Amino acid sequence: MSLIIKHCRSNGITSSFNLRIWRLNSTSMDVAAKKGEEEEEFRVLDILKKRDKVQKKVARRNDVQPDRADRMAVDQNWGNVWPGPKTFHPSSVPLPIRQGYVPKGQAPPGKKANAELMKIPNFLHLTPPVVKAQCEAIKQYCTEWPKLLNSEEAIEKHYPVEVITSDYCHASPSIRNPLARIVTLRVKLATLNLDKHARDKFLRLVGDRYDEKTDLVTITADRCPARKQNLDYVDYLLTACYHESLNVEEWEKDKTEDDMEYYDWDKNASKKSLVQWYLRMKNENVDLKDEQFIEYDISQIPNAESYKNAVSSLMNDGENESTVNNYAKEVRALLGLPEKLVV
Amino acid sequence: MFSRNWRVLSRAYSQAVTFRTSEISPQHQNDKQIGLFYTLKQDTCKELFSNGGLPKSFMKQTKTFTETTLMIRQPALDLINCIKSTDFNKPVIRYVLYGEKGCGKSLTMAHMIHYAYEDGYLIVHVPWVSEWLRRVPRHKEMSNSQTREGLVDLPLDAAAWLIHFKSQNQTLLKSSDLKISKEYVWSKREKTESGAPLSELVEHGIARIKYACDVIDALISEIKILSNNKQCKTFVAIDGFNSFFYPLTRLNTPTKKKVKPDEVTLTKSFLELTKNDWNNGIILLSADQLAVPDENQDSYFPRYLLRKQGFEYLDPFVPIEVGRYSDKEFLSCASYYRDRLWLRGPPEIETELKFTSACNPFKFMEQCAPL
């Protein structure tokens, strides 16, 4: 090890006599001393290479039975091998199944010691021959299908109420599924044979459970824990709504024009304004009461009947291009204006 | 320099091109001129629309184009056709313009006002009802009505409208002998004698803003009487009429109470005018989506916009649809814009614009702006 110390003046000139070099004691002297000791002994070359004897391991063959899957007969009864739902077992299934993550350039892992195959539920107990055999077995408990119920229409006619439930099948410790409790009841409104008032009331009671397009009332119950209870509950709801809609309460007589479910032109302001307009046109200053307006015979007003239909369709069928155009056409006819200019 | 001269020259020449018509009087316009533009005279335009009546964006455009031109369109011709065959001894007929946003309801109304002006009608024109009921500037002048209990006055708006009325009917008010039928007493010292000219009533409203709303009320009943007596024929045009039937306005009384439209005196007066209990007049209204808040703009049809109350109020009325441009109108408009250098570029651009604007006049105008 050496050390160089350079002395510098601030004017930038380095003088040669100021440069000193020390050789440090610790380095060069030690190296020389070690060399002297090692020079006396050489390594010995072992030509014959005598080695210690290593005991050889004897491979013990253990007597392993061949896989059960390999010994299965081709025409065996599978239902006996796999009678019920259970976790996958590689030795019982004589199929070259593979499942799992596929490394690049390799095949997916085989069936033995494969956790992926054991995780997923399997339906090996539900092969078509087994299902067929089981159906055959329970056939003795079934009754014959009624001959008259031979079409969808016939079924719908005799059994108008439709109950929809769902069953769930899984391979988990519990066979129960909370969703199985939900019960949906569907019935065509027409099959209830309600009159005008009852129908309106029934629709107001069921609200958005009624579908206008299909005429179906759908009642769903899921508030009770068991399916049986929900089933009873939907039955109760249908019965209650039905009988309630047949009742006529005292307060229902107070129904005003705003509560109407459809637009009745004769009872509306439109008729009143038409009659008023007509009277003004004839310069008759008659003050009519509301009842008189309702009873006023519009057949003496030219074009009033088609105008009435136009307003009613505008109100009842909703406003769209055709109803508005129809209304415009009828009003022009009523007021004696020329028809719309077509360019 | 040369190109500029050339441009000026071609501008002058453009009077004789295919998209213009020289028929500037709406009475004589017929369906052969559909889609063509006619030019309003500068002073007529000033008289009719200087206090509102044309949409803001259109006003800007007229300034850019240095002329006010209107396209002759089917709804206006249809209306003129209807008016020509109207029996004026029968109760007034109400027409309701409807159509999508930006299709030209207000401009059709402007066209009809020009028609009424040329035909010597007394014009009662409300440029935009929402200006009163829905637009709330920082200092909206509002006071409780002195004469009618529980109602609010909008004196500044009323006075502004009286000025508009005065400017639109200045020739009629100056020359004709429209007299007031009864005496109106405003206060201890102020009154308007019966037999005074109608213009005195208007002047009083403008001078004494406090009474502007009551003056409008009086004016409207006088106009009805005058029309019934065949002393004048009246053309009523109200844009954004459906605002009157929207359940709430944006106005608040000083006590933070929400004001309903029928609690405003102006509403009362103009609803009174749009009843069909008078004759010798025409009522043209418009139902506009822009006159109601965004959440109630689902449909542009009149029954929806007027609501049940408004529909029952106006029924039977004649709905008149103002639609998008037809092919012919679109081409005419495009060549007009080209003439005004509002639209430039290759001719294919027009097919593209037709597609992107969907032939909606307002959108077309907007999309041409940066081109």
XYZ file of C-alpha atoms in Angstrom:
714
model
C 0.000 0.000 0.000
C 1.285 3.398 -0.844
C 0.171 6.850 -0.210
C 0.778 9.912 -2.365
C 0.268 13.326 -0.944
C 0.368 16.264 -3.266
C 0.969 19.756 -1.977
C -0.469 22.482 -4.080
C -0.061 26.181 -3.948
C -2.890 28.436 -4.636
C -1.102 29.873 -7.727
C -1.363 26.497 -9.440
C 2.384 25.587 -9.572
C 3.243 22.206 -8.212
C 6.796 22.048 -6.908
C 8.593 18.682 -7.284
C 10.284 18.658 -3.884
C 6.942 18.838 -2.154
C 5.795 15.522 -3.633
C 6.458 12.722 -1.198
C 5.771 9.005 -1.324
C 5.548 6.757 1.669
C 5.624 3.041 1.438
C 3.594 1.733 4.297
C 5.067 -1.012 6.444
C 2.005 -3.228 6.766
C 1.811 -4.294 3.119
C 5.041 -5.357 1.378
C 6.854 -6.847 4.369
C 3.954 -9.313 5.284
C 3.678 -10.765 1.789
C 7.302 -11.761 1.774
C 7.060 -13.596 5.168
C 4.087 -15.854 4.102
C 5.812 -16.952 0.877
C 8.664 -18.543 2.824
C 6.449 -20.973 4.828
C 4.489 -22.492 1.891
C 7.425 -23.237 -0.319
C 8.441 -26.211 1.852
C 5.413 -28.623 1.228
C 3.910 -29.931 -2.120
C 0.564 -31.513 -2.701
C 0.573 -35.282 -3.200
C -0.737 -36.753 -6.461
C -2.980 -39.721 -5.824
C -2.543 -41.903 -8.892
C -4.484 -45.041 -7.886
C -7.429 -43.080 -6.592
C -8.322 -45.316 -3.688
C -11.813 -44.441 -2.637
C -13.909 -45.227 0.402
C -16.449 -47.876 -0.384
C -20.048 -46.533 -0.594
C -22.864 -48.892 0.284
C -25.242 -49.373 -2.618
C -28.980 -48.839 -1.995
C -31.156 -51.773 -2.839
C -34.391 -50.704 -4.587
C -37.254 -52.423 -2.785
C -40.157 -53.229 -5.031
C -43.451 -52.715 -3.218
C -46.385 -54.693 -4.358
C -48.829 -52.123 -5.864
C -52.128 -53.328 -7.219
C -52.993 -52.149 -10.751
C -55.438 -49.266 -10.926
C -59.084 -50.211 -10.502
C -59.963 -48.132 -13.531
C -57.751 -50.330 -15.695
C -59.377 -53.527 -14.511
C -62.974 -52.527 -15.173
C -65.008 -54.596 -17.608
C -66.232 -52.818 -20.706
C -69.849 -53.946 -20.250
C -70.122 -53.326 -16.525
C -73.181 -51.596 -15.016
C -72.042 -48.053 -14.450
C -74.917 -47.310 -12.128
C -73.437 -49.765 -9.649
C -69.954 -48.241 -9.858
C -71.186 -44.702 -9.262
C -74.614 -44.975 -7.605
C -74.968 -41.520 -6.114
C -73.520 -38.040 -6.104
C -69.961 -37.970 -4.801
C -66.651 -36.233 -5.284
C -64.561 -37.294 -8.259
C -62.324 -40.256 -7.702
C -59.704 -41.089 -10.368
C -59.582 -44.846 -9.853
C -63.337 -45.264 -10.196
C -63.654 -43.396 -13.455
C -62.180 -45.240 -16.447
C -61.968 -42.104 -18.555
C -58.786 -40.235 -19.624
C -59.957 -36.980 -18.134
C -57.688 -33.963 -17.881
C -58.397 -30.705 -16.148
C -56.530 -27.664 -14.930
C -54.042 -25.006 -15.899
C -52.295 -25.748 -19.193
C -48.564 -24.847 -19.231
C -47.289 -23.803 -22.647
C -46.577 -26.747 -24.900
C -47.929 -29.269 -22.409
C -51.161 -31.107 -21.856
C -53.441 -30.251 -18.931
C -52.876 -32.276 -15.738
C -54.257 -35.822 -15.710
C -56.979 -37.140 -13.500
C -54.811 -38.506 -10.658
C -54.259 -36.286 -7.648
C -56.073 -33.523 -9.473
C -57.796 -31.095 -7.117
C -59.459 -29.287 -10.005
C -61.516 -32.345 -10.844
C -62.522 -32.809 -7.232
C -63.656 -29.211 -6.840
C -66.282 -29.173 -9.526
C -69.645 -30.918 -9.090
C -70.131 -33.880 -11.369
C -73.157 -35.682 -12.720
C -71.580 -39.078 -13.195
C -74.494 -40.615 -11.276
C -76.998 -39.209 -13.768
C -76.143 -40.973 -17.012
C -79.081 -41.479 -19.389
C -79.433 -45.245 -18.719
C -79.501 -44.599 -14.972
C -82.080 -41.843 -15.317
C -84.140 -44.112 -17.515
C -83.949 -46.943 -15.044
C -84.941 -44.687 -12.179
C -87.873 -43.321 -14.142
C -88.987 -46.864 -14.865
C -88.778 -47.592 -11.178
C -90.980 -44.708 -10.087
C -93.477 -45.183 -12.888
C -95.554 -47.452 -10.721
C -96.375 -44.546 -8.441
C -97.624 -42.269 -11.276
C -101.182 -41.898 -12.544
C -102.151 -41.652 -16.172
C -102.245 -38.222 -17.930
C -105.893 -37.121 -18.427
C -106.851 -37.707 -22.022
C -108.902 -34.489 -22.372
C -105.946 -32.295 -21.486
C -104.379 -32.969 -24.820
C -103.473 -29.403 -25.834
C -102.046 -26.213 -24.344
C -105.415 -24.486 -24.732
C -107.225 -27.239 -22.882
C -104.746 -27.088 -20.025
C -105.025 -23.313 -19.894
C -108.802 -23.511 -19.849
C -109.100 -26.066 -17.052
C -106.097 -24.938 -15.032
C -105.875 -21.161 -15.484
C -103.655 -20.597 -12.472
C -100.003 -21.234 -13.118
C -97.540 -21.616 -10.242
C -93.844 -21.274 -10.935
C -91.206 -22.434 -8.468
C -87.555 -23.358 -8.888
C -85.632 -26.314 -7.513
C -81.902 -26.191 -7.105
C -79.469 -29.064 -7.209
C -75.976 -28.755 -5.877
C -72.980 -30.661 -4.696
C -72.477 -28.868 -1.436
C -72.970 -30.077 2.114
C -76.486 -28.548 2.220
C -79.100 -29.539 -0.313
C -81.205 -26.468 0.484
C -81.192 -23.259 -1.506
C -82.941 -20.145 -0.187
C -84.105 -19.269 -3.700
C -86.270 -22.354 -3.792
C -88.807 -20.697 -1.489
C -89.878 -18.108 -4.098
C -93.291 -18.764 -5.589
C -94.744 -16.995 -8.620
C -98.394 -17.224 -9.489
C -99.644 -16.287 -12.936
C -103.208 -16.032 -14.108
C -104.880 -14.567 -17.156
C -107.076 -11.665 -16.133
C -109.769 -12.670 -18.618
C -110.272 -15.997 -16.832
C -111.362 -14.219 -13.648
C -114.562 -13.030 -15.409
C -114.648 -9.621 -13.760
C -117.136 -6.934 -14.699
C -116.137 -3.416 -15.735
C -115.967 -1.951 -12.247
C -114.300 -4.992 -10.709
C -111.720 -5.165 -13.470
C -110.755 -1.540 -12.985
C -110.519 -2.008 -9.233
C -108.548 -5.224 -9.594
C -106.047 -3.489 -11.885
C -105.644 -0.642 -9.439
C -105.056 -3.175 -6.646
C -102.438 -5.228 -8.471
C -100.718 -2.183 -9.950
C -97.710 -3.007 -12.112
C -98.160 -6.754 -11.639
C -100.483 -6.714 -14.624
C -99.037 -6.957 -18.130
C -101.326 -5.409 -20.709
C -99.748 -7.164 -23.689
C -100.185 -10.709 -22.432
C -103.181 -10.047 -20.128
C -101.310 -11.852 -17.334
C -101.358 -10.990 -13.662
C -98.125 -12.110 -11.969
C -97.948 -12.302 -8.190
C -94.627 -13.236 -6.616
C -94.112 -14.064 -2.954
C -90.772 -14.556 -1.222
C -91.422 -13.210 2.221
C -91.921 -16.510 4.035
C -89.029 -18.934 4.678
C -90.697 -22.033 3.236
C -92.173 -22.635 -0.179
C -95.393 -23.977 1.247
C -95.990 -20.781 3.166
C -95.305 -18.630 0.121
C -97.638 -20.761 -1.938
C -100.396 -20.217 0.609
C -99.627 -16.544 0.613
C -99.948 -16.034 -3.172
C -103.200 -17.959 -3.092
C -104.412 -15.698 -0.357
C -103.361 -12.570 -2.278
C -105.210 -13.606 -5.402
C -108.333 -14.496 -3.440
C -108.245 -11.270 -1.452
C -107.761 -9.083 -4.521
C -110.521 -10.896 -6.351
C -113.101 -10.482 -3.622
C -112.049 -6.964 -2.790
C -112.479 -5.933 -6.407
C -116.023 -7.305 -6.382
C -116.918 -5.104 -3.417
C -118.281 -1.638 -4.041
C -117.368 0.692 -1.240
C -119.255 3.810 -0.263
C -116.380 6.137 -1.136
C -116.137 4.827 -4.673
C -119.092 7.002 -5.586
C -116.833 10.039 -5.151
C -114.806 9.079 -8.219
C -114.107 12.207 -10.250
C -113.028 12.742 -13.812
C -109.375 12.770 -12.767
C -109.679 9.265 -11.326
C -111.063 7.800 -14.515
C -109.095 4.993 -16.073
C -110.107 6.038 -19.576
C -111.157 9.259 -21.252
C -114.924 9.631 -21.528
C -115.463 12.535 -23.887
C -119.065 13.155 -22.858
C -118.104 13.843 -19.268
C -115.049 15.942 -20.055
C -114.289 19.586 -20.580
C -113.837 18.991 -24.283
C -117.558 18.450 -24.803
C -118.355 21.492 -22.740
C -116.089 23.705 -24.818
C -117.480 22.263 -28.030
C -121.055 22.986 -26.970
C -120.101 26.460 -25.785
C -118.394 27.152 -29.088
C -121.459 25.943 -30.968
C -123.814 28.108 -28.944
C -121.597 31.133 -29.449
C -121.505 30.489 -33.162
C -125.280 30.541 -33.236
C -125.233 33.672 -31.059
C -127.287 31.987 -28.366
C -126.422 33.119 -24.919
C -127.610 30.232 -22.832
C -126.106 29.350 -19.498
C -126.064 25.612 -19.189
C -125.368 23.562 -16.101
C -122.857 20.751 -16.080
C -125.556 18.068 -16.376
C -127.045 19.842 -19.339
C -123.662 19.879 -21.023
C -123.329 16.158 -20.516
C -126.779 15.507 -21.888
C -126.448 17.917 -24.819
C -127.138 16.156 -28.088
C -124.182 16.721 -30.361
C -125.790 15.163 -33.443
C -127.060 18.602 -34.492
C -123.497 19.936 -34.669
C -121.984 19.024 -38.023
C -118.845 16.875 -37.854
C -119.070 16.670 -34.062
C -119.230 12.891 -33.918
C -115.942 12.353 -35.719
C -114.394 15.168 -33.675
C -115.463 13.335 -30.519
C -113.800 10.165 -31.755
C -110.632 12.050 -32.630
C -110.346 13.598 -29.163
C -111.102 10.287 -27.471
C -108.458 8.469 -29.473
C -105.936 11.234 -28.792
C -106.558 10.852 -25.080
C -106.970 7.093 -24.844
C -104.396 5.840 -27.360
C -101.772 8.384 -26.416
C -100.380 11.208 -28.424
C -98.521 10.353 -31.589
C -98.235 11.615 -35.115
C -101.310 9.849 -36.414
C -103.664 10.779 -33.558
C -102.571 14.423 -33.631
C -102.958 14.585 -37.405
C -106.366 12.987 -37.127
C -107.338 15.518 -34.483
C -106.133 18.371 -36.709
C -108.143 17.026 -39.610
C -111.324 16.698 -37.566
C -110.966 20.147 -36.005
C -110.532 21.687 -39.428
C -113.668 19.954 -40.603
C -115.527 21.134 -37.507
C -114.403 24.745 -37.802
C -114.962 24.817 -41.551
C -111.333 25.336 -42.491
C -109.685 23.958 -45.621
C -107.694 20.776 -45.291
C -103.998 20.768 -44.625
C -101.986 22.088 -47.523
C -100.063 19.243 -49.101
C -96.963 20.212 -50.975
C -59.089 44.119 -54.358
C -60.427 42.594 -57.519
C -61.824 39.568 -55.730
C -63.577 41.761 -53.227
C -65.226 43.762 -55.969
C -66.222 40.548 -57.603
C -67.791 39.372 -54.377
C -69.734 42.589 -53.983
C -70.900 42.288 -57.549
C -72.047 38.713 -57.096
C -73.794 39.695 -53.884
C -75.782 42.231 -55.824
C -76.486 39.717 -58.557
C -77.810 37.165 -56.124
C -81.181 38.881 -56.049
C -82.057 37.060 -59.227
C -81.120 33.542 -58.284
C -83.294 30.492 -57.765
C -83.571 30.475 -53.992
C -85.062 33.935 -53.696
C -88.455 35.251 -54.542
C -89.369 38.819 -55.195
C -92.803 38.309 -53.688
C -92.289 40.197 -50.453
C -95.918 40.457 -49.470
C -97.096 37.322 -47.614
C -100.637 37.762 -48.962
C -99.561 36.839 -52.444
C -97.175 34.059 -51.643
C -98.322 30.703 -52.912
C -97.181 27.115 -52.841
C -95.007 27.612 -55.920
C -92.653 29.615 -53.745
C -92.217 27.048 -51.018
C -88.618 26.850 -49.874
C -87.736 30.246 -51.307
C -86.500 33.166 -49.270
C -88.110 36.571 -49.249
C -86.609 39.688 -47.745
C -88.333 41.805 -45.133
C -87.939 45.522 -45.601
C -85.549 47.036 -43.121
C -88.015 49.485 -41.601
C -90.832 46.956 -41.414
C -88.518 44.628 -39.614
C -87.510 47.337 -37.224
C -91.118 48.206 -36.543
C -92.199 44.629 -35.908
C -89.282 42.935 -34.263
C -87.055 45.582 -32.740
C -88.326 44.670 -29.261
C -88.134 40.937 -29.704
C -90.002 38.413 -31.729
C -87.140 36.860 -33.636
C -84.959 34.266 -31.900
C -81.643 35.566 -30.681
C -79.501 33.384 -32.906
C -81.552 34.428 -35.914
C -81.107 38.091 -35.031
C -77.364 37.547 -34.973
C -77.565 35.898 -38.331
C -79.536 38.732 -39.873
C -76.831 41.086 -38.703
C -74.180 38.903 -40.300
C -76.115 38.566 -43.532
C -77.056 42.276 -43.530
C -80.638 41.411 -44.396
C -83.664 39.776 -42.804
C -84.926 36.963 -44.956
C -87.540 34.378 -44.139
C -88.123 31.124 -45.900
C -91.625 30.570 -47.175
C -92.636 27.279 -45.645
C -95.646 25.035 -45.716
C -97.027 25.794 -42.189
C -97.161 29.530 -42.869
C -98.853 29.068 -46.235
C -101.244 26.619 -44.633
C -102.099 29.189 -41.973
C -102.595 31.947 -44.550
C -104.812 29.622 -46.522
C -106.874 28.900 -43.396
C -107.113 32.570 -42.460
C -108.277 33.517 -45.931
C -111.183 31.123 -45.708
C -112.135 32.009 -42.136
C -115.530 33.440 -41.369
C -114.733 36.333 -39.060
C -118.227 36.483 -37.618
C -117.674 33.175 -35.887
C -115.731 32.814 -32.646
C -111.972 33.142 -33.066
C -110.064 30.080 -34.099
C -106.998 29.094 -32.137
C -104.011 27.692 -34.008
C -101.227 25.979 -32.118
C -97.813 25.601 -33.694
C -95.868 22.616 -32.517
C -92.735 20.826 -33.594
C -89.288 19.774 -32.534
C -86.814 22.239 -31.109
C -85.247 24.467 -33.723
C -87.672 23.625 -36.502
C -88.847 27.199 -36.944
C -91.984 27.705 -34.866
C -90.948 31.204 -33.862
C -89.944 32.105 -37.410
C -93.237 30.804 -38.755
C -94.878 33.027 -36.194
C -92.735 35.964 -37.372
C -93.812 35.245 -40.936
C -97.447 35.289 -39.837
C -96.953 38.553 -37.955
C -95.604 40.057 -41.124
C -98.679 38.754 -42.886
C -100.932 40.313 -40.263
C -99.022 43.566 -40.479
C -99.413 43.736 -44.231
C -103.081 42.860 -43.920
C -103.767 45.660 -41.442
C -104.408 43.629 -38.314
C -103.974 44.974 -34.833
C -101.112 42.808 -33.599
C -100.995 41.544 -30.049
C -97.705 39.694 -29.946
C -95.987 38.161 -26.938
C -92.464 37.294 -28.078
C -91.685 34.693 -25.407
C -93.864 33.944 -22.387
C -90.978 32.379 -20.487
C -89.305 35.780 -20.515
C -91.904 36.782 -17.930
C -92.391 33.594 -16.001
C -89.186 31.615 -16.242
C -86.329 34.043 -16.800
C -85.266 35.619 -13.550
C -82.601 38.300 -13.888
C -80.947 39.612 -10.776
C -83.468 42.367 -10.258
C -86.825 41.122 -11.319
C -89.353 43.798 -10.573
C -92.304 42.231 -8.848
C -95.052 43.681 -6.713
C -98.355 42.640 -5.297
C -101.263 43.711 -7.396
C -103.157 46.708 -6.032
C -106.404 45.907 -7.757
C -106.580 42.142 -7.639
C -106.095 40.347 -4.370
C -103.432 37.640 -4.166
C -101.900 38.242 -7.574
C -98.469 39.574 -8.475
C -97.617 42.223 -11.048
C -94.569 42.268 -13.286
C -94.607 46.031 -13.992
C -91.306 46.295 -15.885
C -92.102 43.372 -18.146
C -95.576 44.743 -18.694
C -94.247 48.163 -19.635
C -91.699 46.610 -21.981
C -94.494 44.689 -23.623
C -96.570 47.862 -23.994
C -93.645 49.490 -25.805
C -93.472 46.432 -28.057
C -97.215 46.655 -28.692
C -96.941 50.348 -29.438
C -94.084 49.918 -31.888
C -95.785 47.045 -33.701
C -99.032 48.955 -34.130
C -97.761 52.486 -34.479
C -99.473 53.123 -37.806
C -102.813 51.802 -36.595
C -102.634 53.616 -33.279
C -101.663 56.877 -34.946
C -104.225 56.963 -37.686
C -107.263 54.984 -36.728
C -110.130 55.908 -34.518
C -109.815 53.178 -31.948
C -111.640 54.567 -28.936
C -112.003 53.362 -25.404
C -115.476 52.299 -24.391
C -115.418 53.170 -20.699
C -113.637 55.313 -18.211
C -110.697 53.878 -16.297
C -109.770 55.436 -12.978
C -106.210 54.666 -11.935
C -105.901 56.856 -8.868
C -107.383 60.020 -7.408
C -105.803 62.241 -10.021
C -105.206 59.870 -12.901
C -107.883 58.510 -15.131
C -108.471 57.704 -18.764
C -111.693 59.102 -20.156
C -114.049 56.974 -22.170
C -113.731 57.831 -25.833
C -110.030 58.523 -25.550
C -107.863 56.907 -28.215
C -106.379 53.535 -27.479
C -102.880 54.959 -27.766
C -103.526 57.136 -24.724
C -104.109 54.028 -22.668
C -100.860 52.519 -23.933
C -98.962 55.728 -23.276
C -100.317 55.845 -19.769
C -99.070 52.313 -19.109
C -95.614 53.175 -20.385
C -95.427 56.429 -18.454
C -96.852 55.074 -15.207
C -95.169 51.718 -14.903
C -96.967 51.061 -11.652
C -100.218 50.630 -13.562
C -98.742 48.792 -16.548
C -100.330 45.455 -15.669
C -103.749 46.977 -15.109
C -103.368 48.880 -18.351
C -102.684 45.632 -20.201
C -105.774 44.120 -18.653
C -107.856 47.098 -19.732
C -106.225 47.144 -23.143
C -107.081 43.530 -23.762
C -110.714 43.912 -22.818
C -110.885 47.018 -25.023
C -109.318 45.142 -27.932
C -111.922 42.425 -27.530
C -114.730 44.954 -27.584
C -113.255 46.777 -30.583
C -112.871 43.533 -32.477
C -116.410 42.468 -31.684
C -117.632 45.828 -32.970
C -115.684 45.268 -36.205
C -113.638 48.406 -35.620
C -110.444 46.466 -36.035
C -109.348 42.931 -36.670
C -106.902 41.488 -34.246
C -104.054 39.064 -34.643
C -102.889 37.474 -31.398
C -99.535 35.699 -31.439
C -98.098 34.192 -28.273
C -94.859 32.222 -28.408
C -94.178 29.627 -25.731
C -97.815 29.637 -24.668
C -97.470 26.368 -22.747
C -95.498 28.228 -20.068
C -98.824 29.516 -18.791
C -99.878 25.981 -17.916
C -96.730 24.680 -16.289
C -97.534 24.262 -12.579
C -94.747 26.529 -11.332
C -92.829 29.567 -12.446
C -89.334 30.474 -11.320
C -90.646 33.564 -9.610
C -90.546 33.944 -5.850
C -92.353 36.555 -3.853
C -90.284 38.501 -1.313
C -91.594 36.064 1.294
C -90.009 33.190 -0.711
C -93.337 31.833 -1.774
C -93.328 30.093 -5.146
C -95.576 31.808 -7.637
C -97.894 29.809 -9.836
C -98.504 31.064 -13.383
C -102.147 31.839 -12.683
C -101.124 34.088 -9.804
C -99.527 36.513 -12.247
C -101.764 39.272 -13.580
C -100.238 39.059 -17.055
C -101.220 35.399 -17.276
C -104.790 36.223 -16.370
C -104.983 38.923 -19.024
C -103.540 36.874 -21.852
C -105.547 33.775 -20.967
C -108.599 36.004 -21.126
C -107.562 37.058 -24.615
C -107.121 33.492 -25.837
C -110.668 32.420 -24.984
C -112.892 31.985 -27.979
C -115.644 34.268 -26.681
C -114.921 37.036 -29.155
C -114.688 37.250 -32.921
C -113.053 39.083 -35.790
C -109.636 37.874 -34.828
C -107.031 35.165 -35.146
C -105.119 33.518 -32.344
C -101.791 31.884 -33.121
C -100.024 30.178 -30.237
C -97.014 27.962 -30.013
C -96.260 25.026 -27.749
C -92.527 24.863 -27.312
C -90.355 22.402 -25.447
C -87.947 25.182 -24.540
C -90.653 26.973 -22.588
C -90.694 24.310 -19.879
C -87.850 22.845 -17.788
C -85.692 20.048 -19.181
C -87.364 17.276 -17.251
C -90.696 17.977 -18.955
C -89.448 17.937 -22.529
C -90.128 14.292 -23.360
C -92.377 14.958 -26.299
C -93.038 17.870 -28.616
C -96.737 17.154 -29.113
C -99.219 19.820 -28.017
C -101.277 17.747 -25.586
C -98.158 16.828 -23.624
C -96.732 20.343 -23.584
C -99.998 22.123 -22.855
C -100.878 19.571 -20.175
C -104.455 18.591 -19.458
C -105.461 22.030 -18.281
C -104.090 23.831 -21.303
C -105.509 21.334 -23.735
C -108.961 21.657 -22.229
C -108.587 25.397 -22.253
C -107.747 25.618 -25.958
C -109.828 22.745 -27.287
C -110.934 22.820 -30.104
C -107.766 24.237 -31.618
C -105.991 23.572 -34.904
C -102.587 21.969 -34.355
C -100.105 22.905 -37.032
C -96.838 21.069 -37.214
C -93.637 22.859 -38.125
C -91.370 20.114 -39.342
C -87.796 19.732 -40.463
C -86.624 20.861 -43.869
C -87.801 18.928 -46.864
C -85.200 18.127 -49.546
C -86.144 21.150 -51.561
C -86.068 23.482 -48.572
C -82.721 22.117 -47.496
C -81.146 22.673 -50.901
C -82.580 26.148 -51.082
C -81.267 26.979 -47.625
C -77.841 25.555 -48.439
C -77.558 27.654 -51.581
C -78.691 30.689 -49.612
C -75.949 30.060 -47.069
C -73.467 29.629 -49.903
C -74.586 32.918 -51.344
C -74.047 34.613 -47.992
C -70.659 32.882 -47.714
C -71.944 31.249 -44.543
C -71.158 27.880 -46.052
C -68.172 27.130 -48.239
C -66.278 24.123 -49.478
C -66.912 21.365 -51.957
C -70.489 20.532 -52.987
C -70.341 17.100 -51.301
C -70.364 18.858 -47.961
C -74.084 19.444 -48.336
C -75.014 15.763 -48.304
C -72.890 15.333 -45.230
C -74.458 18.304 -43.475
C -77.888 17.069 -44.398
C -77.079 13.837 -42.650
C -75.450 15.323 -39.562
C -78.043 18.030 -39.014
C -80.922 15.646 -39.816
C -82.518 18.519 -41.764
C -83.148 20.416 -38.556
C -82.987 24.100 -39.526
C -81.355 25.323 -36.328
C -78.755 22.564 -36.247
C -77.989 23.158 -39.896
C -77.411 26.822 -39.254
C -75.169 26.044 -36.292
C -73.137 23.441 -38.105
C -72.558 25.790 -41.023
C -71.167 28.494 -38.746
C -67.572 27.220 -38.551
C -67.493 26.186 -42.218
